[in-house]
Coordinates of C-alpha atoms in Angstrom, one line a residue:
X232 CA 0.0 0.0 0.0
X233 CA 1.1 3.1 -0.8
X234 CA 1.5 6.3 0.8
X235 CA 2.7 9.8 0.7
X236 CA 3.6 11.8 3.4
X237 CA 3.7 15.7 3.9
X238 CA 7.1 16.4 4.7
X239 CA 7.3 20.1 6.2
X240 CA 10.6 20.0 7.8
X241 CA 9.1 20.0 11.0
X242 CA 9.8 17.0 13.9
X243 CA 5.9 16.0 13.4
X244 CA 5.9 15.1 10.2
X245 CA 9.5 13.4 10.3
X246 CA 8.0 11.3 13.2
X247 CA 4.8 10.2 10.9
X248 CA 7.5 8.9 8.4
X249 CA 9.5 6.9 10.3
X250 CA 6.6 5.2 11.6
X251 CA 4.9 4.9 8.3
X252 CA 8.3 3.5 6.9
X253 CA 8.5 1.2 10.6
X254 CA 4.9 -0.4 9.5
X255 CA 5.9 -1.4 6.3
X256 CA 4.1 1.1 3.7
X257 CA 5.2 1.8 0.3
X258 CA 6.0 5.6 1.7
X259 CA 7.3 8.6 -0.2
X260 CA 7.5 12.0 0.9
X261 CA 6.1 15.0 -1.0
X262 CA 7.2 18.8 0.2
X263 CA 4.9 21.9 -0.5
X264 CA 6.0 25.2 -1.8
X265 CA 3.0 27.5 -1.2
X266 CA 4.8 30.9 -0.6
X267 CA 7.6 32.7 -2.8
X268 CA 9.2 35.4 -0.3
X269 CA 11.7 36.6 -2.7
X270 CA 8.7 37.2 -5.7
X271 CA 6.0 38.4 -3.0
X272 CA 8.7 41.0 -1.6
X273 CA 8.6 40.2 2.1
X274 CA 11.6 38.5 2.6
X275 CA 15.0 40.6 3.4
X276 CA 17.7 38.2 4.4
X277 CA 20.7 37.4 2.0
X278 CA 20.1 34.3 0.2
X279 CA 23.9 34.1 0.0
X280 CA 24.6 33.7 3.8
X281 CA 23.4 30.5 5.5
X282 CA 21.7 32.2 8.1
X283 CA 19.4 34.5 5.9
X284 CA 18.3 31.5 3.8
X285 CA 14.6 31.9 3.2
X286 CA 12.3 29.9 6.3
X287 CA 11.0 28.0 3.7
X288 CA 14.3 26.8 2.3
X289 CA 15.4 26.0 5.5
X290 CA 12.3 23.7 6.2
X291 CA 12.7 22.0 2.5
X292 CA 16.3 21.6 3.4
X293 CA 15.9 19.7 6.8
X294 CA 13.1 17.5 5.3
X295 CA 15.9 16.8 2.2
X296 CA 17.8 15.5 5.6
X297 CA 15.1 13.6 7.2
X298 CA 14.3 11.7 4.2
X299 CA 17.4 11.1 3.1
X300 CA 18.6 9.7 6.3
X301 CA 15.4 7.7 6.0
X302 CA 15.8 6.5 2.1
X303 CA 12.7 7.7 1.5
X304 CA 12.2 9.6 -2.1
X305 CA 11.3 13.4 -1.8
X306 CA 8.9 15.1 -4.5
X307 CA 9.1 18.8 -4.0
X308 CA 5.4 20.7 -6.0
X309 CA 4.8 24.3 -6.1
X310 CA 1.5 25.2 -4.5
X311 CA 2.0 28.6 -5.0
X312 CA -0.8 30.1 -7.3
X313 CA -3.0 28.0 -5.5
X314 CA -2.3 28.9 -2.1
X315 CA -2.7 32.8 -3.4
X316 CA -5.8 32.1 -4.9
X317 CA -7.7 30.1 -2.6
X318 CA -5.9 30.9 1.0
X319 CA -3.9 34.1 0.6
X320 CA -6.8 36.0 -1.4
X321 CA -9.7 34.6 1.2
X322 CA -7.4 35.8 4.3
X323 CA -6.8 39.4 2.5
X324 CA -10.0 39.9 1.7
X325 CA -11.2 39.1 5.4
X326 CA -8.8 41.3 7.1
X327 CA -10.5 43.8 4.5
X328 CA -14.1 43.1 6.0
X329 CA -12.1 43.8 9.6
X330 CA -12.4 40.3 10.4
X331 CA -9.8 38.0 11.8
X332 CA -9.8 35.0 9.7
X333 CA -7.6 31.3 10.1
X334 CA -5.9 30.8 7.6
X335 CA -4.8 27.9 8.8
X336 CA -8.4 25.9 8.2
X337 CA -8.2 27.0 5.0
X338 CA -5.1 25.7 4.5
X339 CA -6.3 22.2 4.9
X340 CA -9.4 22.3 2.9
X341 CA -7.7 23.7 -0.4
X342 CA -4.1 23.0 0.0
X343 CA -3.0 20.1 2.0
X344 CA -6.3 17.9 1.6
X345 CA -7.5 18.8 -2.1
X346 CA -4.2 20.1 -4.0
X347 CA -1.7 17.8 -2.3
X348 CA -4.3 14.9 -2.5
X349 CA -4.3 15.2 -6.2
X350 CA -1.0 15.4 -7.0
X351 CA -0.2 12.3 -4.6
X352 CA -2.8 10.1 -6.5
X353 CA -1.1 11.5 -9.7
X354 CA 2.0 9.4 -8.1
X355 CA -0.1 6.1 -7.6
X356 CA -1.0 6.8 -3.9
X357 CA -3.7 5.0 -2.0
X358 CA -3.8 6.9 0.9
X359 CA -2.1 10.7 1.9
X360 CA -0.3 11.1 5.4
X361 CA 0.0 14.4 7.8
X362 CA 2.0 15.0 10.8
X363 CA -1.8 16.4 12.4
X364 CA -2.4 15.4 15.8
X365 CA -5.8 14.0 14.9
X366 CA -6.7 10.5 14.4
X367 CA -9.3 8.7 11.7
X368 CA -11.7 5.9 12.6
X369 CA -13.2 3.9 10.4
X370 CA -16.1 2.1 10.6
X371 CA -18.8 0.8 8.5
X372 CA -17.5 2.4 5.4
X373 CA -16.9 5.7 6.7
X374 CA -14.3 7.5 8.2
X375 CA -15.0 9.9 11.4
X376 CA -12.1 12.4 12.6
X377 CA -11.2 11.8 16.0
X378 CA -9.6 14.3 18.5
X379 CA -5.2 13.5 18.9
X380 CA -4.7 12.1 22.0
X381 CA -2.7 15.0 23.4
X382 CA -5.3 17.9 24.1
X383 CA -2.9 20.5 24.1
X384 CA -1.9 19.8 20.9
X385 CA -5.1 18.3 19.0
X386 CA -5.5 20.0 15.5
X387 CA -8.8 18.5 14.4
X388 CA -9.8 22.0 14.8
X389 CA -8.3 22.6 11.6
X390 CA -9.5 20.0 9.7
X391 CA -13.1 21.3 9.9
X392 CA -13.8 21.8 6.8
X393 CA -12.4 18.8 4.8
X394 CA -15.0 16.2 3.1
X395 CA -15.4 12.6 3.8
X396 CA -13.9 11.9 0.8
X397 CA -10.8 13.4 1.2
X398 CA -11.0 11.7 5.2
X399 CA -11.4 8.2 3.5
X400 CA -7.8 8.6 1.9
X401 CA -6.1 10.1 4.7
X402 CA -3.9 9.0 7.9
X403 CA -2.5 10.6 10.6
X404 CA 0.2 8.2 12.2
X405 CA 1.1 10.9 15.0
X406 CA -2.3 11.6 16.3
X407 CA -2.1 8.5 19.5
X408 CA 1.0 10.2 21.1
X409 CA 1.6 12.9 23.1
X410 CA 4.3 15.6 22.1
X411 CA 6.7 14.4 24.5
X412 CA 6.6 10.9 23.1
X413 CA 7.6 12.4 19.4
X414 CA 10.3 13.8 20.6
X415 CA 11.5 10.9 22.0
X416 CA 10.9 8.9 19.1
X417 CA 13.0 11.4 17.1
X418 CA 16.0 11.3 19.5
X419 CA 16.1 8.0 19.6
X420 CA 16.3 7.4 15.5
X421 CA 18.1 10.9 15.6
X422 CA 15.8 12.2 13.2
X423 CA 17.7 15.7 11.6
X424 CA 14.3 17.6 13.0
X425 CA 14.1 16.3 16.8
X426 CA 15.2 19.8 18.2
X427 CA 13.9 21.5 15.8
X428 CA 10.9 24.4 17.6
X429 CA 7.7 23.8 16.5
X430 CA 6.7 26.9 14.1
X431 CA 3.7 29.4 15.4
X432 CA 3.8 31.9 11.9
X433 CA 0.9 32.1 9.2
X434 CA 0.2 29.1 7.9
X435 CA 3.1 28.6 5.1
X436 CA 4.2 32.2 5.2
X437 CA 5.9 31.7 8.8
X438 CA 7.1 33.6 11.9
X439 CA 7.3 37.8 10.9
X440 CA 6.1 41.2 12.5
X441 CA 2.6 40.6 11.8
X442 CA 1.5 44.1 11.0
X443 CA 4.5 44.8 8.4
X444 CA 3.9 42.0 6.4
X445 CA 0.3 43.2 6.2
X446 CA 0.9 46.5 5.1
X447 CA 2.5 45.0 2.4
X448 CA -0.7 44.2 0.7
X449 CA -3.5 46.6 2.2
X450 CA -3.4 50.4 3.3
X451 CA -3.8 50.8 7.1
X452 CA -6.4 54.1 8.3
X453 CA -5.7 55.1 11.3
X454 CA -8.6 55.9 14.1
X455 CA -9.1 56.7 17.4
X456 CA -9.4 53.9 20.6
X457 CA -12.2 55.0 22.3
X458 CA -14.1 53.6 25.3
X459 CA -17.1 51.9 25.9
X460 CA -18.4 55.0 26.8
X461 CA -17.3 56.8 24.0
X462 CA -14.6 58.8 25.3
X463 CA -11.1 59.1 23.2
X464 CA -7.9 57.4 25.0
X465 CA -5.9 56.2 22.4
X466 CA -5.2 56.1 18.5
X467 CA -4.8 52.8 16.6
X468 CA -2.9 52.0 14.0
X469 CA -6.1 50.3 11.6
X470 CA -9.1 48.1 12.6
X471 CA -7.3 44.7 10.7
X472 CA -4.9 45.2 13.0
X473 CA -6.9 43.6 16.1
X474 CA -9.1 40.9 17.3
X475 CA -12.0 40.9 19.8
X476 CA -10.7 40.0 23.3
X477 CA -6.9 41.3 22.7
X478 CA -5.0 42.8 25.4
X479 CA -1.5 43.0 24.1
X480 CA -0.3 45.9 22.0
X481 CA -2.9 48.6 22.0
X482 CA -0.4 51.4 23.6
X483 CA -2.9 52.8 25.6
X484 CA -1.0 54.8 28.7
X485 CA -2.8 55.4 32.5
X486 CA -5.7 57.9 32.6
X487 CA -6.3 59.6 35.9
X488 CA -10.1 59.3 34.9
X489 CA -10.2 55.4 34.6
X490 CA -8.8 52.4 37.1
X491 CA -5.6 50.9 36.6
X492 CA -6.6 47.9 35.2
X493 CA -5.7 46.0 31.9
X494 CA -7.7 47.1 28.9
X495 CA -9.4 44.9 26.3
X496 CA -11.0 45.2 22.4
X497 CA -14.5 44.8 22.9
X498 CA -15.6 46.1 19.5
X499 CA -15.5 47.8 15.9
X500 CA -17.5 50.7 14.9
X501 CA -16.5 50.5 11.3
X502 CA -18.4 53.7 10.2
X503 CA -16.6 55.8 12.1
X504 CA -13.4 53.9 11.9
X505 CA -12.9 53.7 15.8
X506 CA -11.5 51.2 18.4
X507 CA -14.0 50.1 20.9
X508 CA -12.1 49.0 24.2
X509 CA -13.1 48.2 27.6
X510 CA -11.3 47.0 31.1
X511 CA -11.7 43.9 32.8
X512 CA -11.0 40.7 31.1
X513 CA -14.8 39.5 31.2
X514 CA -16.5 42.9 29.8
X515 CA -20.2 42.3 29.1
X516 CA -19.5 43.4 25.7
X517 CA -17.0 40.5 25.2
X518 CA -19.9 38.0 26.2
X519 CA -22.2 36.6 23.9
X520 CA -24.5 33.6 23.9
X521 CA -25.0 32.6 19.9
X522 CA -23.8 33.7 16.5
X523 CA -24.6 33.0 13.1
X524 CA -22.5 30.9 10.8
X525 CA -22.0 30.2 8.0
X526 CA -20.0 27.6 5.2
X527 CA -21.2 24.7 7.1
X528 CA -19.4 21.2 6.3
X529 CA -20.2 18.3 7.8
X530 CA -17.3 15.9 7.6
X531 CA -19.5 12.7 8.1
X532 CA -23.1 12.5 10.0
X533 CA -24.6 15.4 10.0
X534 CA -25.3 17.2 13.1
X535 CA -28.7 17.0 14.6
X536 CA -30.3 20.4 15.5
X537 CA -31.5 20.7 18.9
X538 CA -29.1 18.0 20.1
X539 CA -26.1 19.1 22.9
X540 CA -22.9 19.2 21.3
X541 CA -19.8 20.4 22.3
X542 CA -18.0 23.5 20.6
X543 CA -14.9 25.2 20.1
X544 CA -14.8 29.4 18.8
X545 CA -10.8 29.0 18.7
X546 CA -8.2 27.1 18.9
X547 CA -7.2 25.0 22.3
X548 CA -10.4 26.8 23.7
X549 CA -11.6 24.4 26.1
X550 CA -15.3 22.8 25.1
X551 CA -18.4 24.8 25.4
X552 CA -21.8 23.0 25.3
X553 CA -24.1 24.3 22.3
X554 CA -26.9 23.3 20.0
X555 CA -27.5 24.4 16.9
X556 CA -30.4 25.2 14.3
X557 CA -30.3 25.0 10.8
X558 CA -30.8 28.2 8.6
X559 CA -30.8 26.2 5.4
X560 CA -27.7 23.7 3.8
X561 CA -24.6 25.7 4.6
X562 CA -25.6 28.4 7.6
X563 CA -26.5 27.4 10.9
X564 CA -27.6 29.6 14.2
X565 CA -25.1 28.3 17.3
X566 CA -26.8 28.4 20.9
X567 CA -24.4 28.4 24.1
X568 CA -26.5 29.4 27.2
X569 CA -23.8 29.9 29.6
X570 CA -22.0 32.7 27.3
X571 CA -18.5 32.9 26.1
X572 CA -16.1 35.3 25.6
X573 CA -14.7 36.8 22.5
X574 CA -16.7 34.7 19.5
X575 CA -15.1 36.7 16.9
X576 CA -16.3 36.9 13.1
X577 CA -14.2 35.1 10.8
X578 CA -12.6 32.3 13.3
X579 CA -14.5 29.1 13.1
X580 CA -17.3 27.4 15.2
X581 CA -16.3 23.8 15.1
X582 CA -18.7 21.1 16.6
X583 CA -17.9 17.9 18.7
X584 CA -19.9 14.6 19.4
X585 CA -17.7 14.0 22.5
X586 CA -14.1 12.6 20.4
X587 CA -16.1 13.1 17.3
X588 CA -15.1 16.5 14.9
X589 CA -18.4 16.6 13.1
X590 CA -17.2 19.6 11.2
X591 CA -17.2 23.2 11.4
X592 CA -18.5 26.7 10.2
X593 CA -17.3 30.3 9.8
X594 CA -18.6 32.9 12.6
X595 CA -20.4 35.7 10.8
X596 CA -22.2 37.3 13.1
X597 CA -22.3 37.4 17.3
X598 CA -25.2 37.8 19.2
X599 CA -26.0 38.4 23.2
X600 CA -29.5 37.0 23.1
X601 CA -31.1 39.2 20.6
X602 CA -28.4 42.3 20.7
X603 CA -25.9 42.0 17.9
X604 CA -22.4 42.9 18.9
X605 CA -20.4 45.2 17.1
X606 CA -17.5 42.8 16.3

């Protein structure tokens, strides 16, 4: 049986093909190019010392190592137009609408489960292989995604919005161990990658100052930060720029007039181009208790409206119990009684049956009962 793996460069990956190659498959290795720094301007090193070599070419270069320590044959395909067209474009054109999108879900739906799937059947594959922490059962003909055993690294929140089909051809042969036990599996074949940090950039486009690589591609407008009250305390630097819920970076100094506590985004008034911020962690304005969705993709069953289900509104959020009701096909409303904080347009709403990832949809709008809130 044949399979090709998704080499990034990363330990994760290198791990999933040495035990892919330790159970006997017909493995090869394929390495995506999905960004071009040097074309797309946002790259400044000097590709003639080591140390400025482009992130990318580093991470091709240490899965060249892995696999060739490994005898494992290494295809290298270009992604690139269609990571600009399908997952670039959609994350500009979000940030545009002054939403904060995750690029990383879209990622896997057009790139590593549709584009890379095709070109590995093009090579005679039978199934396709990631270094996800997420696992696949199969029973009765279908194929459900299961959470990764380690729940501080589970990625099935990702995976949200791939198809059965592409499920069905798919393995994850990291997904029943815990971080610590990859690590160890990679020291002990001294694998090229097993120090190697796990990388926290953009999907593909890697570790940089976030907002310089942004104005690269769309024109900031400056505003004012005001309170929830409506006075002025701040200027910021463009609404794109920040998420619902973030503390960090908002420059604001003390104010004789206002506690000395930590201050928050609670909100976008995109008419008249201001910041809406509040203090306290928990402000009422970051609480809501449903939101409309849309995109909906059910991976296998479909969910059952009315039902409790459990819910995630980002990443390594812990569960949140919900239920749902259907608008029509691809929308759903999303009920969660006790209220959570900082639902923010653009992230996803993915939905659990306990291990089960049933699938997942994109937040449009947020709701505290019937008040929308100005995210």
């Amino acid at each position: 049986m044949k399979v090709i793996l998704g080499l990034s460069g990363g330990v994760d990956s290198s791990v999933a093909l040495k035990l892919l190659i330790d159970e006997g498959y017909d493995v090869e290795a394929m390495f995506m190019r999905n960004w071009d720094s040097l074309t797309n301007n946002d790259f400044l090193g000097n590709p003639d010392k080591d140390d400025d070599v482009c992130p990318q070419e580093k991470d091709y270069q240490d899965a060249k190592k892995v696999a060739d320590s490994l005898g494992i044959k290494l295809h290298r395909i270009d992604f690139i137009e269609e990571y600009w067209n399908t997952v670039f474009a959609y994350f500009l054109d979000e940030y545009k609408k002054n939403r904060t999108p995750n690029p990383d879900v879209m990622c896997n739906k057009y790139i590593k489960f549709d584009a890379f799937l095709k070109e590995a059947m093009k090579l005679g594959a039978d199934y396709i292989a990631m270094g996800h922490y997420a696992q696949v059962k199969r029973e009765n003909g279908k194929s459900y995604l299961i959470r990764g055993v380690d729940s501080n690294k589970d990625q099935t929140y990702f995976l949200c919005q791939i198809t059965q089909e592409e499920l069905q051809k798919s393995m994850f042969p990291i997904g029943h161990l815990y971080k610590s036990e990859v690590r160890k599996i990679a020291r002990d074949a001294n694998l090229y990658t097993m120090d190697k940090k796990d990388s926290t950039g953009i999907c593909f486009i890697g570790e940089r100052n976030f907002k310089e690589f942004l104005k690269n591609y769309l024109p900031a407008k400056p505003g004012n930060i005001v309170t929830t009250s409506g006075d002025v305390i701040g200027k910021h630097e463009g609404l794109m720029y920040y998420t619902i819920g973030q503390r960090k970076g908002l420059g604001i100094g003390g104010n004789n007039k206002y506690k000395n506590e930590a201050w928050f985004v609670c909100g976008k008034n995109l008419e008249k181009n201001e910041l809406i911020v509040g203090q306290g962690h928990d402000d009422i304005l970051l609480i809501s208790n449903n939101c409309y969705a849309s995109s909906l993709n059910w991976i296998c069953d479909k969910g059952i409206e009315g039902k409790k289900y459990q819910a995630k509104f980002r990443y390594r959020q812990e569960d949140n119990e919900i239920t749902f009701r259907y608008i029509d096909d691809t929308h759903i409303q999303v009920f969660y009684d006790k209220g959570v904080r900082a639902v923010t347009p653009g992230q996803s709403v993915v939905i659990y049956d306990n291990e089960i990832c049933l699938g997942g949809a994109i937040i449009d709008d947020v709701y505290y009962n019937n008040e929308r809130r100005n995210y």
